[in-house]
mmCIF file with all atom_site columns, C-alpha atoms in Angstrom:
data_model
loop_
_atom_site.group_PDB
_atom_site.id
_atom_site.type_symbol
_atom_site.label_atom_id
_atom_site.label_alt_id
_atom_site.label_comp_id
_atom_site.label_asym_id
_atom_site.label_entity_id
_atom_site.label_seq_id
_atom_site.pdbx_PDB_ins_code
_atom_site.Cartn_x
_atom_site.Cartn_y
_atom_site.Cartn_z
_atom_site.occupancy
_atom_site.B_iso_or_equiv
_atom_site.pdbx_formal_charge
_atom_site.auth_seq_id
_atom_site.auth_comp_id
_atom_site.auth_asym_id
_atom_site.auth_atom_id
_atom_site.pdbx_PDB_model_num
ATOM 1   C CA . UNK A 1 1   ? 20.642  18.351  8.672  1.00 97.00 ? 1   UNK A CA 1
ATOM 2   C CA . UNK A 1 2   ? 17.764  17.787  6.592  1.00 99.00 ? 2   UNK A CA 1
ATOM 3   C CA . UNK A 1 3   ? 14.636  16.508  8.426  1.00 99.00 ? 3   UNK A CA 1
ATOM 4   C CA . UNK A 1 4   ? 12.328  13.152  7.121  1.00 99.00 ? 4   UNK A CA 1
ATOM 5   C CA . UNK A 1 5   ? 8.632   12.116  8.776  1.00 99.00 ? 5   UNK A CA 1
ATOM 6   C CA . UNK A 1 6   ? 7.499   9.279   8.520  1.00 99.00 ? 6   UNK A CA 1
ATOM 7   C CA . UNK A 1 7   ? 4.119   8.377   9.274  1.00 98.00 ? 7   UNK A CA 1
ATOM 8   C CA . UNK A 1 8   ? 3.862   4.860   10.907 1.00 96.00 ? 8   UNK A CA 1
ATOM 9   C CA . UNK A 1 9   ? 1.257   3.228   10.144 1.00 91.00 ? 9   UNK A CA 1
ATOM 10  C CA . UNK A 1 10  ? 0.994   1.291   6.448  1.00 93.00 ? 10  UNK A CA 1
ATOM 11  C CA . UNK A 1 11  ? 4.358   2.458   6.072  1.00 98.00 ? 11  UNK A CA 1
ATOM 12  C CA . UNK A 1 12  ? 6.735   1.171   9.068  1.00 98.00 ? 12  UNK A CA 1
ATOM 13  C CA . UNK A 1 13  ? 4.472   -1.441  10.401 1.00 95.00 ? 13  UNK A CA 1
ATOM 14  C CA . UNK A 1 14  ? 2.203   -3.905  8.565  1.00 91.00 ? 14  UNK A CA 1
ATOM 15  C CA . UNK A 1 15  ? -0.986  -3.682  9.599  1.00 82.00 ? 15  UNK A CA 1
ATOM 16  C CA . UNK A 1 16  ? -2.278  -5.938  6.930  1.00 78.00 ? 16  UNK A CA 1
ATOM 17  C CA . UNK A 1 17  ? -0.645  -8.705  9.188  1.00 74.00 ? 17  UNK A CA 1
ATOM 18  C CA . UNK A 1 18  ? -3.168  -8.455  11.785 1.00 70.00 ? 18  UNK A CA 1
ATOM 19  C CA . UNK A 1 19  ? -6.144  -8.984  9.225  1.00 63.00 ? 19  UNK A CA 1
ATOM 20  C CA . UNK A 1 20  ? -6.401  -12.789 9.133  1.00 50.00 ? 20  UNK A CA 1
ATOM 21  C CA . UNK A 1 21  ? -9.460  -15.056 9.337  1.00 48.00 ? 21  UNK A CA 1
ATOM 22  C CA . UNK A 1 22  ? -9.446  -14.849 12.938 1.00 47.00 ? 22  UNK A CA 1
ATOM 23  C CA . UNK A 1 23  ? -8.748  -11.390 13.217 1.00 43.00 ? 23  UNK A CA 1
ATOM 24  C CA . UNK A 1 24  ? -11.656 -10.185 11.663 1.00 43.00 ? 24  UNK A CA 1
ATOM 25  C CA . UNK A 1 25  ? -15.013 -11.374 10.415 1.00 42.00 ? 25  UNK A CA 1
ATOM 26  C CA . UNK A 1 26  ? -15.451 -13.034 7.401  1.00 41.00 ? 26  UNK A CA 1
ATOM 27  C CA . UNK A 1 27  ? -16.545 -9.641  5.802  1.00 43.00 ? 27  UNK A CA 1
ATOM 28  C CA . UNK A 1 28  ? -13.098 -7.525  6.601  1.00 42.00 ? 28  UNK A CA 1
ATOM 29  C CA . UNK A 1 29  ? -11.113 -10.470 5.811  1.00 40.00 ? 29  UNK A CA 1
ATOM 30  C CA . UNK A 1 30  ? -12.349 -10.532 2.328  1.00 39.00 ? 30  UNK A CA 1
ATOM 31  C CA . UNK A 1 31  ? -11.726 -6.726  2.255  1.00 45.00 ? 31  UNK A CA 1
ATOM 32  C CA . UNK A 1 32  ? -8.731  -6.543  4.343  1.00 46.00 ? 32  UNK A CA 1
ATOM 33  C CA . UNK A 1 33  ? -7.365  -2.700  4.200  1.00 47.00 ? 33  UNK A CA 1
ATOM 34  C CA . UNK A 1 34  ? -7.243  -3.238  0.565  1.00 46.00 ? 34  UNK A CA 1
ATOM 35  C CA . UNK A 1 35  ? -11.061 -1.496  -0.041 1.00 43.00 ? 35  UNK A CA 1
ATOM 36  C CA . UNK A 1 36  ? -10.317 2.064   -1.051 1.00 47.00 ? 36  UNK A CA 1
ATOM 37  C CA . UNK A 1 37  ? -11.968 4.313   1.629  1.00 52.00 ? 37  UNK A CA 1
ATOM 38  C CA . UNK A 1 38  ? -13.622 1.246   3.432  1.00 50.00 ? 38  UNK A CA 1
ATOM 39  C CA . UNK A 1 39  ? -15.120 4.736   5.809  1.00 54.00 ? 39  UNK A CA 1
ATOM 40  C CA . UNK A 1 40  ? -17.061 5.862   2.522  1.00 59.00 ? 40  UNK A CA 1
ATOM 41  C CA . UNK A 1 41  ? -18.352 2.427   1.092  1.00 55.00 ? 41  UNK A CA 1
ATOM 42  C CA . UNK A 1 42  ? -18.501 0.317   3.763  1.00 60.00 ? 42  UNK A CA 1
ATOM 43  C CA . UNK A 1 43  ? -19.047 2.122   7.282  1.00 67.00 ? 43  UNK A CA 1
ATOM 44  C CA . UNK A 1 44  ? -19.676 -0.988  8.792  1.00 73.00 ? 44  UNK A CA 1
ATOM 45  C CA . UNK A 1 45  ? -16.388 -2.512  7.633  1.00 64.00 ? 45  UNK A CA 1
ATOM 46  C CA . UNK A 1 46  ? -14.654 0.321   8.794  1.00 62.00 ? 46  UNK A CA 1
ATOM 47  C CA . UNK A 1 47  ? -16.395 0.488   11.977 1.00 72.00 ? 47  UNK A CA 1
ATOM 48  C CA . UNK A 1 48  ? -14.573 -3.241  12.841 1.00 72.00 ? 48  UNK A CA 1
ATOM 49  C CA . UNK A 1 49  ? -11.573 -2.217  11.432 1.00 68.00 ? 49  UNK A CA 1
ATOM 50  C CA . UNK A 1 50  ? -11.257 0.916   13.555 1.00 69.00 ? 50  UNK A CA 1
ATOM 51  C CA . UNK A 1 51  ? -12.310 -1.256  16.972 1.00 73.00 ? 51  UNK A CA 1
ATOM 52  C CA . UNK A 1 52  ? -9.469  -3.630  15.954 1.00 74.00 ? 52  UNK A CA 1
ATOM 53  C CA . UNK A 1 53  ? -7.365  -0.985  15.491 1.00 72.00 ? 53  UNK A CA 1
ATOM 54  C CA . UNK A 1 54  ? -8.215  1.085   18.800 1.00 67.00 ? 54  UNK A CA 1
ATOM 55  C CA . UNK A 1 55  ? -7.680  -2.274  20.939 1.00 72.00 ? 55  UNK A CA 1
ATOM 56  C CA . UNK A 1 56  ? -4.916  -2.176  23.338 1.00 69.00 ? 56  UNK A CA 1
ATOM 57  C CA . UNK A 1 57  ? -3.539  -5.377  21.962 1.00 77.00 ? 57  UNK A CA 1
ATOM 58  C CA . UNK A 1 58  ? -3.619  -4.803  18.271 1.00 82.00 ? 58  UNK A CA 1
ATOM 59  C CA . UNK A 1 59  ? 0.086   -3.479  17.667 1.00 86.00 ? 59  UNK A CA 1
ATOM 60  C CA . UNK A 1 60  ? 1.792   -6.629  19.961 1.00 84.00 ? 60  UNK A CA 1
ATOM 61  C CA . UNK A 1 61  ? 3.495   -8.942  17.455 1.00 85.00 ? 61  UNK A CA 1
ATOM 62  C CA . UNK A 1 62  ? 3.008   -6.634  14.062 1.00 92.00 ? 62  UNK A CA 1
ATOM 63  C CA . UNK A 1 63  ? 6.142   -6.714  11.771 1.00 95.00 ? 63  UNK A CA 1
ATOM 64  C CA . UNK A 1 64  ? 7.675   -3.830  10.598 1.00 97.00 ? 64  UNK A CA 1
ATOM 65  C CA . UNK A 1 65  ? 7.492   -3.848  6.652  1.00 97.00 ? 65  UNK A CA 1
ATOM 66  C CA . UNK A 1 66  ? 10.354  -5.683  4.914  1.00 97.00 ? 66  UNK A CA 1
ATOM 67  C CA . UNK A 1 67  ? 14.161  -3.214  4.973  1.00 98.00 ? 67  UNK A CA 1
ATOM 68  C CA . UNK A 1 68  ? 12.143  -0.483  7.042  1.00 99.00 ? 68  UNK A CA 1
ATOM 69  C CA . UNK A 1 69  ? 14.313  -0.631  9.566  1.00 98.00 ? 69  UNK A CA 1
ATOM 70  C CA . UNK A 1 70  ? 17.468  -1.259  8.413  1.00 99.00 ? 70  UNK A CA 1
ATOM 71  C CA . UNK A 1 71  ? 16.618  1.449   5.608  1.00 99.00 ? 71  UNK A CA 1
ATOM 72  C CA . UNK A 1 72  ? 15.810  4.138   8.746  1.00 99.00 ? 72  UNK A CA 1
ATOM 73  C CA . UNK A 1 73  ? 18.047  3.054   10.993 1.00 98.00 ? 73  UNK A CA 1
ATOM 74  C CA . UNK A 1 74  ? 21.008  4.250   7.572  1.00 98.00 ? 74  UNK A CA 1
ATOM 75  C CA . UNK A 1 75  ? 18.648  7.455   7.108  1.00 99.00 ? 75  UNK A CA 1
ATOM 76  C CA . UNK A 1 76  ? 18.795  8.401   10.638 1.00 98.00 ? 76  UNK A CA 1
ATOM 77  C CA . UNK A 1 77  ? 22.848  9.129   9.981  1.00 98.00 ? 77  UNK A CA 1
ATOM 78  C CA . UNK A 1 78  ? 22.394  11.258  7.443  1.00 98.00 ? 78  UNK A CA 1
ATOM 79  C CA . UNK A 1 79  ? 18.874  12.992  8.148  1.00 99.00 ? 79  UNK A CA 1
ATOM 80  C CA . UNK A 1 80  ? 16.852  13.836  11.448 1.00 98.00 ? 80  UNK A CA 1
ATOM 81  C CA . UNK A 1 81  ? 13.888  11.326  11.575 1.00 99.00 ? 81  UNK A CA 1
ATOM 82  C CA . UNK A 1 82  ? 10.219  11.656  12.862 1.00 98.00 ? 82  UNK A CA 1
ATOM 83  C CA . UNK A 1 83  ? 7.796   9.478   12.998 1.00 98.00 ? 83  UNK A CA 1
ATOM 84  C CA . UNK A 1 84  ? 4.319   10.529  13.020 1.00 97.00 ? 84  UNK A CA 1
ATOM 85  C CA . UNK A 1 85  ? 1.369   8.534   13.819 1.00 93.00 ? 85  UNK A CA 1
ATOM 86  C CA . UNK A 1 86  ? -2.455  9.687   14.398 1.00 85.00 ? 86  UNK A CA 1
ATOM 87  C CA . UNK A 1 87  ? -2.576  8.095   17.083 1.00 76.00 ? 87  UNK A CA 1
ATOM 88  C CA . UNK A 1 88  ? -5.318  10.714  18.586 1.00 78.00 ? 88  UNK A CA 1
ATOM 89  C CA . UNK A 1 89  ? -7.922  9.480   16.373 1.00 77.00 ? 89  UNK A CA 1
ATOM 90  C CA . UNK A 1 90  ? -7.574  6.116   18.124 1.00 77.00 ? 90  UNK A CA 1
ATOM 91  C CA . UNK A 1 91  ? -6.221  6.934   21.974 1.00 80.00 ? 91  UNK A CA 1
ATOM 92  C CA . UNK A 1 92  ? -6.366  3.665   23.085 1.00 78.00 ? 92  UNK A CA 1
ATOM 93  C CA . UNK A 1 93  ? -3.826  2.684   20.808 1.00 83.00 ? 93  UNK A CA 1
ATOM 94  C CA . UNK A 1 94  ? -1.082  5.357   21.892 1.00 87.00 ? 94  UNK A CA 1
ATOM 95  C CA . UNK A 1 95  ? 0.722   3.405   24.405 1.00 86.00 ? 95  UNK A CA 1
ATOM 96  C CA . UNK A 1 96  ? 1.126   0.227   22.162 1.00 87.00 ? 96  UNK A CA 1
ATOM 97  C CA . UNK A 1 97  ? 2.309   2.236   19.251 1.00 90.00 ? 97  UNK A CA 1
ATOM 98  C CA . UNK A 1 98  ? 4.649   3.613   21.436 1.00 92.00 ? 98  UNK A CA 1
ATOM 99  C CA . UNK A 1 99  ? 5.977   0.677   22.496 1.00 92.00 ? 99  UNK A CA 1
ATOM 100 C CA . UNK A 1 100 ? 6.068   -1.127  19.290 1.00 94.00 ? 100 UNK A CA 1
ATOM 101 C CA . UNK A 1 101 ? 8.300   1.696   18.381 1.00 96.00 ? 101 UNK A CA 1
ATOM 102 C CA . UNK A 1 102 ? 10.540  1.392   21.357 1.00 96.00 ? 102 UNK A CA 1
ATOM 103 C CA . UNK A 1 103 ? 11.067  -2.597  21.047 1.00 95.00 ? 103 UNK A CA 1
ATOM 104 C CA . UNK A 1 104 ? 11.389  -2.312  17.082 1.00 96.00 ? 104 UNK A CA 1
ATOM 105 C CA . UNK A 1 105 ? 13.234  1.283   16.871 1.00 98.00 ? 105 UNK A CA 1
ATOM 106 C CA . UNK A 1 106 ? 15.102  1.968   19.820 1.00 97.00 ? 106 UNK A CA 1
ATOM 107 C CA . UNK A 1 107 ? 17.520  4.257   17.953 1.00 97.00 ? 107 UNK A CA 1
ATOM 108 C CA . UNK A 1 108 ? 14.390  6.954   17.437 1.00 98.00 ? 108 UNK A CA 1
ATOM 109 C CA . UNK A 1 109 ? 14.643  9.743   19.686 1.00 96.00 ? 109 UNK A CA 1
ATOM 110 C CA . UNK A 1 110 ? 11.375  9.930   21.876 1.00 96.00 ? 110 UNK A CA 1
ATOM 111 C CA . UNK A 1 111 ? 11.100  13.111  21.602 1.00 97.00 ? 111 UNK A CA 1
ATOM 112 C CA . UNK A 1 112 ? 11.292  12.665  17.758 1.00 98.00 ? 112 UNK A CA 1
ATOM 113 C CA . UNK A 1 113 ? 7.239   10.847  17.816 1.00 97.00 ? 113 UNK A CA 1
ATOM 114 C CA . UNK A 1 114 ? 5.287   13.136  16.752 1.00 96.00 ? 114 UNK A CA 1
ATOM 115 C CA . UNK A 1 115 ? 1.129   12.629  17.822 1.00 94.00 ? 115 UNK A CA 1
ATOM 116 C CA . UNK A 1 116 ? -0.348  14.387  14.916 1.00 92.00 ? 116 UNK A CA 1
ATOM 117 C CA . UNK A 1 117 ? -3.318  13.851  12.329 1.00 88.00 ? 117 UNK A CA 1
ATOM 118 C CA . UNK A 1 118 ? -2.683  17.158  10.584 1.00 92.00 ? 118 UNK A CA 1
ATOM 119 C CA . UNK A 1 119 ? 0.691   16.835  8.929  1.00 94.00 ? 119 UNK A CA 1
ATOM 120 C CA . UNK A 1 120 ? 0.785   20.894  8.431  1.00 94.00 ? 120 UNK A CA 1
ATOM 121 C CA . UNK A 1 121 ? 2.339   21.076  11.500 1.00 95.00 ? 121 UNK A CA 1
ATOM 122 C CA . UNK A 1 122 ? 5.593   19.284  10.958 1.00 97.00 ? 122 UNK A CA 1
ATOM 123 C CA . UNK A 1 123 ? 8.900   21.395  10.095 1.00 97.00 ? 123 UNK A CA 1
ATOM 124 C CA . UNK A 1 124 ? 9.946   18.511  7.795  1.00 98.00 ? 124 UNK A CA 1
ATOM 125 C CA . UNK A 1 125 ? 11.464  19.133  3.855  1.00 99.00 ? 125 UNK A CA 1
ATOM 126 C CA . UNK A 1 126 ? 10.234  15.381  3.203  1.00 99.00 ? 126 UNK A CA 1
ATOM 127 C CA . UNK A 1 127 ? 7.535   13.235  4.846  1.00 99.00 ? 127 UNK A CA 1
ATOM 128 C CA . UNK A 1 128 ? 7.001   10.172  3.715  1.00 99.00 ? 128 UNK A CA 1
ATOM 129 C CA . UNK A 1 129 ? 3.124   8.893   3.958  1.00 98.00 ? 129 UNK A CA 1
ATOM 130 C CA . UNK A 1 130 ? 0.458   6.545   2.076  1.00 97.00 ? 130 UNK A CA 1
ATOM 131 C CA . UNK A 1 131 ? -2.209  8.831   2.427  1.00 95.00 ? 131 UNK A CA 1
ATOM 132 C CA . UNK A 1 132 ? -2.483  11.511  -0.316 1.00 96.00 ? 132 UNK A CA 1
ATOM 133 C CA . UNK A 1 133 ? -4.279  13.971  2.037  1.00 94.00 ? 133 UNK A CA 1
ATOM 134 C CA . UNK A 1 134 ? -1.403  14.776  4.793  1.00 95.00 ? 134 UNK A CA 1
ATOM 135 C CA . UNK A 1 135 ? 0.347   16.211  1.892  1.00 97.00 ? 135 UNK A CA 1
ATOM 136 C CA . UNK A 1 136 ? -2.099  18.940  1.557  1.00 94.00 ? 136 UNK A CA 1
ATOM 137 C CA . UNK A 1 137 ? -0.957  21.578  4.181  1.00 94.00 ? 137 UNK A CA 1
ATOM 138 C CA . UNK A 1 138 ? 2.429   19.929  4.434  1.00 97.00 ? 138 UNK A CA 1
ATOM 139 C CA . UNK A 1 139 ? 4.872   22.229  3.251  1.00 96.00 ? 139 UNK A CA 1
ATOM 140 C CA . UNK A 1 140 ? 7.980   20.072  2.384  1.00 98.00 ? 140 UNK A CA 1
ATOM 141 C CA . UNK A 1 141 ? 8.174   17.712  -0.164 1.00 98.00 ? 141 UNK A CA 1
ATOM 142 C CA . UNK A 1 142 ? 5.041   14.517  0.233  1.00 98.00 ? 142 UNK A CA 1
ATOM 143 C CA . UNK A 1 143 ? 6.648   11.226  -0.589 1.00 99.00 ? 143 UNK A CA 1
ATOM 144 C CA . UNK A 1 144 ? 3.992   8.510   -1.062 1.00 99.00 ? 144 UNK A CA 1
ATOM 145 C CA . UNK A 1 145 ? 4.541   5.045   0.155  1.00 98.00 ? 145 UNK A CA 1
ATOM 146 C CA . UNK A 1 146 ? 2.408   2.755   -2.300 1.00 97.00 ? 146 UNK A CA 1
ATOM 147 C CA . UNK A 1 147 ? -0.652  0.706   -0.487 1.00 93.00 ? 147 UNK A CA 1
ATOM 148 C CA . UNK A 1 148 ? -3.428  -0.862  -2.291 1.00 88.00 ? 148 UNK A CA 1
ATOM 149 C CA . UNK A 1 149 ? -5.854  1.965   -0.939 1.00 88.00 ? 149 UNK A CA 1
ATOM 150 C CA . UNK A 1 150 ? -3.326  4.770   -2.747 1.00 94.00 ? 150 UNK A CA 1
ATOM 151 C CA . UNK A 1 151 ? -2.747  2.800   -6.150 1.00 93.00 ? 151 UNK A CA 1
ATOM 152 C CA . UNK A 1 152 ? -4.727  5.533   -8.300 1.00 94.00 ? 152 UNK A CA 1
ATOM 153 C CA . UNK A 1 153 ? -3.166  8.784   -6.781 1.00 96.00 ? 153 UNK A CA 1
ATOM 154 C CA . UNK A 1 154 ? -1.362  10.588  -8.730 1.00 95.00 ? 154 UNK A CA 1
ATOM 155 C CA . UNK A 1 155 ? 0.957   13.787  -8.673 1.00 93.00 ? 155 UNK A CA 1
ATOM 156 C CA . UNK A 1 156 ? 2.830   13.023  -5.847 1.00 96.00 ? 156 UNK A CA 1
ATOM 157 C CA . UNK A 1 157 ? 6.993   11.454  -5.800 1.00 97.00 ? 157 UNK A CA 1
ATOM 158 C CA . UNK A 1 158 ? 6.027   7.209   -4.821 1.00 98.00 ? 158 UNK A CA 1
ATOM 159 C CA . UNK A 1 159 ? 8.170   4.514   -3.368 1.00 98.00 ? 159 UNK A CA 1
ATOM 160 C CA . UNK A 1 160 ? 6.652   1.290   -3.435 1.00 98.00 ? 160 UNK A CA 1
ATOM 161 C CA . UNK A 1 161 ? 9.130   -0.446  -0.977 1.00 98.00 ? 161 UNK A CA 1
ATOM 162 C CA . UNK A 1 162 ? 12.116  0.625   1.781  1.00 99.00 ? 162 UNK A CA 1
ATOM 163 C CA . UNK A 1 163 ? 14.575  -0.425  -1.041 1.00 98.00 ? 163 UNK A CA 1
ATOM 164 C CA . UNK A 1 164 ? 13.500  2.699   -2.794 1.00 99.00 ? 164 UNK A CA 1
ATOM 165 C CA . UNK A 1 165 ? 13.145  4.577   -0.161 1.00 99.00 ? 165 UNK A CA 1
ATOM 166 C CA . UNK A 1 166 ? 16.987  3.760   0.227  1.00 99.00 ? 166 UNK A CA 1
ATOM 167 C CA . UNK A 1 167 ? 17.727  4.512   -3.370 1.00 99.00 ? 167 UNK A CA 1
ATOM 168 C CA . UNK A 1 168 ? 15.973  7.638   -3.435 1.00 98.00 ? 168 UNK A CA 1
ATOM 169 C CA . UNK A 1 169 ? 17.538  9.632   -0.095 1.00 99.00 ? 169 UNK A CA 1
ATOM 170 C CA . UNK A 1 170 ? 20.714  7.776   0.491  1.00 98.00 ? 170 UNK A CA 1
#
C-alpha cells in the first residue's frame, strides 16, 4: 500500500481562521499569514504570530479546510496516511494539535502522527505540504497544497483544494 503525509498545518486545518481582529493586533490582522516569509520582513509580525501559535489554546475551535476530511478519510482506504506536523518548533502546541486531530480525525492511527520539521525522514512516495522547503530532502514525490505564502513556487505537482487532492490520488 502506497504511503501519503500530510503535513497539518495550512493544509488540514485553517489557521487563517484564528487571525481575526481580536485575535491579533491591528498589524497581523492586516497581514494575516498571507505576508510571504512574515520571519524575513517582518520579525515582529512573526514574533506575534508564533506566540499565538505556541498558546495552548490556539488549535480549540479551528476548522479543518473545506472536503479535507471527507477527502482523507476516502484516501485512508486506499493509501496509508501520516500526518506530520512541526510541532517541535512550537512544544506548547503539541498536545492541542494532538487533540484537534483526535476530535476531527479519529480514523488516523496514532501511531501514524508523525512530530517532525525535517520531512527527509518520512518513508512516504507522496507528501503533501505548502511549504516548498520540506520537499528538499524528501525523497518521494512533494505535492504542494496552494497558500497565499506559496503562490510564486514553482516546479513542484500543486493542488489548490481537497477536491483535487481527490481527483488527483483517487
Amino acid at each position: 500500500m502506497k504511503r501519503i503525509a500530510i503535513e497539518m498545518d495550512e493544509v488540514i486545518i485553517d489557521l487563517n481562521h484564528k487571525f481575526t481582529p481580536d485575535a491579533a493586533s491591528q498589524e497581523a490582522q492586516a497581514d494575516s499569514l498571507d505576508a510571504a516569509k512574515p520571519q524575513q520582513s517582518r520579525p515582529a509580525l512573526f514574533q506575534e504570530i508564533e506566540e499565538l501559535i505556541g498558546e495552548e489554546s490556539f488549535y480549540a475551535g479551528l476548522p479543518a479546510l473545506p472536503d479535507a476530511q471527507r477527502v482523507i478519510e476516502r484516501l485512508s482506504q486506499e493509501y496509508e496516511i501520516f500526518i506530520t506536523t512541526a510541532a517541535v518548533e512550537f512544544p506548547r502546541s503539541l498536545a492541542a494539535k494532538l487533540e484537534w486531530l483526535k476530535a476531527n480525525f479519529p480514523f488516523i492511527n496514532p501511531m501514524n502522527i508523525v512530530c517532525c520539521s525535517s520531512k527527509g525522514i518520512l518513508n512516504a512516495d507522496y507528501l503533501i505540504d505548502a511549504d516548498p522547503q520540506h520537499f528538499a530532502q524528501f525523497t518521494g514525490e512533494g505535492v504542494l497544497f496552494t497558500t497565499a505564502q506559496n503562490q510564486q513556487e514553482t516546479g513542484y505537482a500543486r493542488v489548490d483544494s481537497w477536491r483535487d487532492i481527490e481527483q488527483r490520488f483517487l
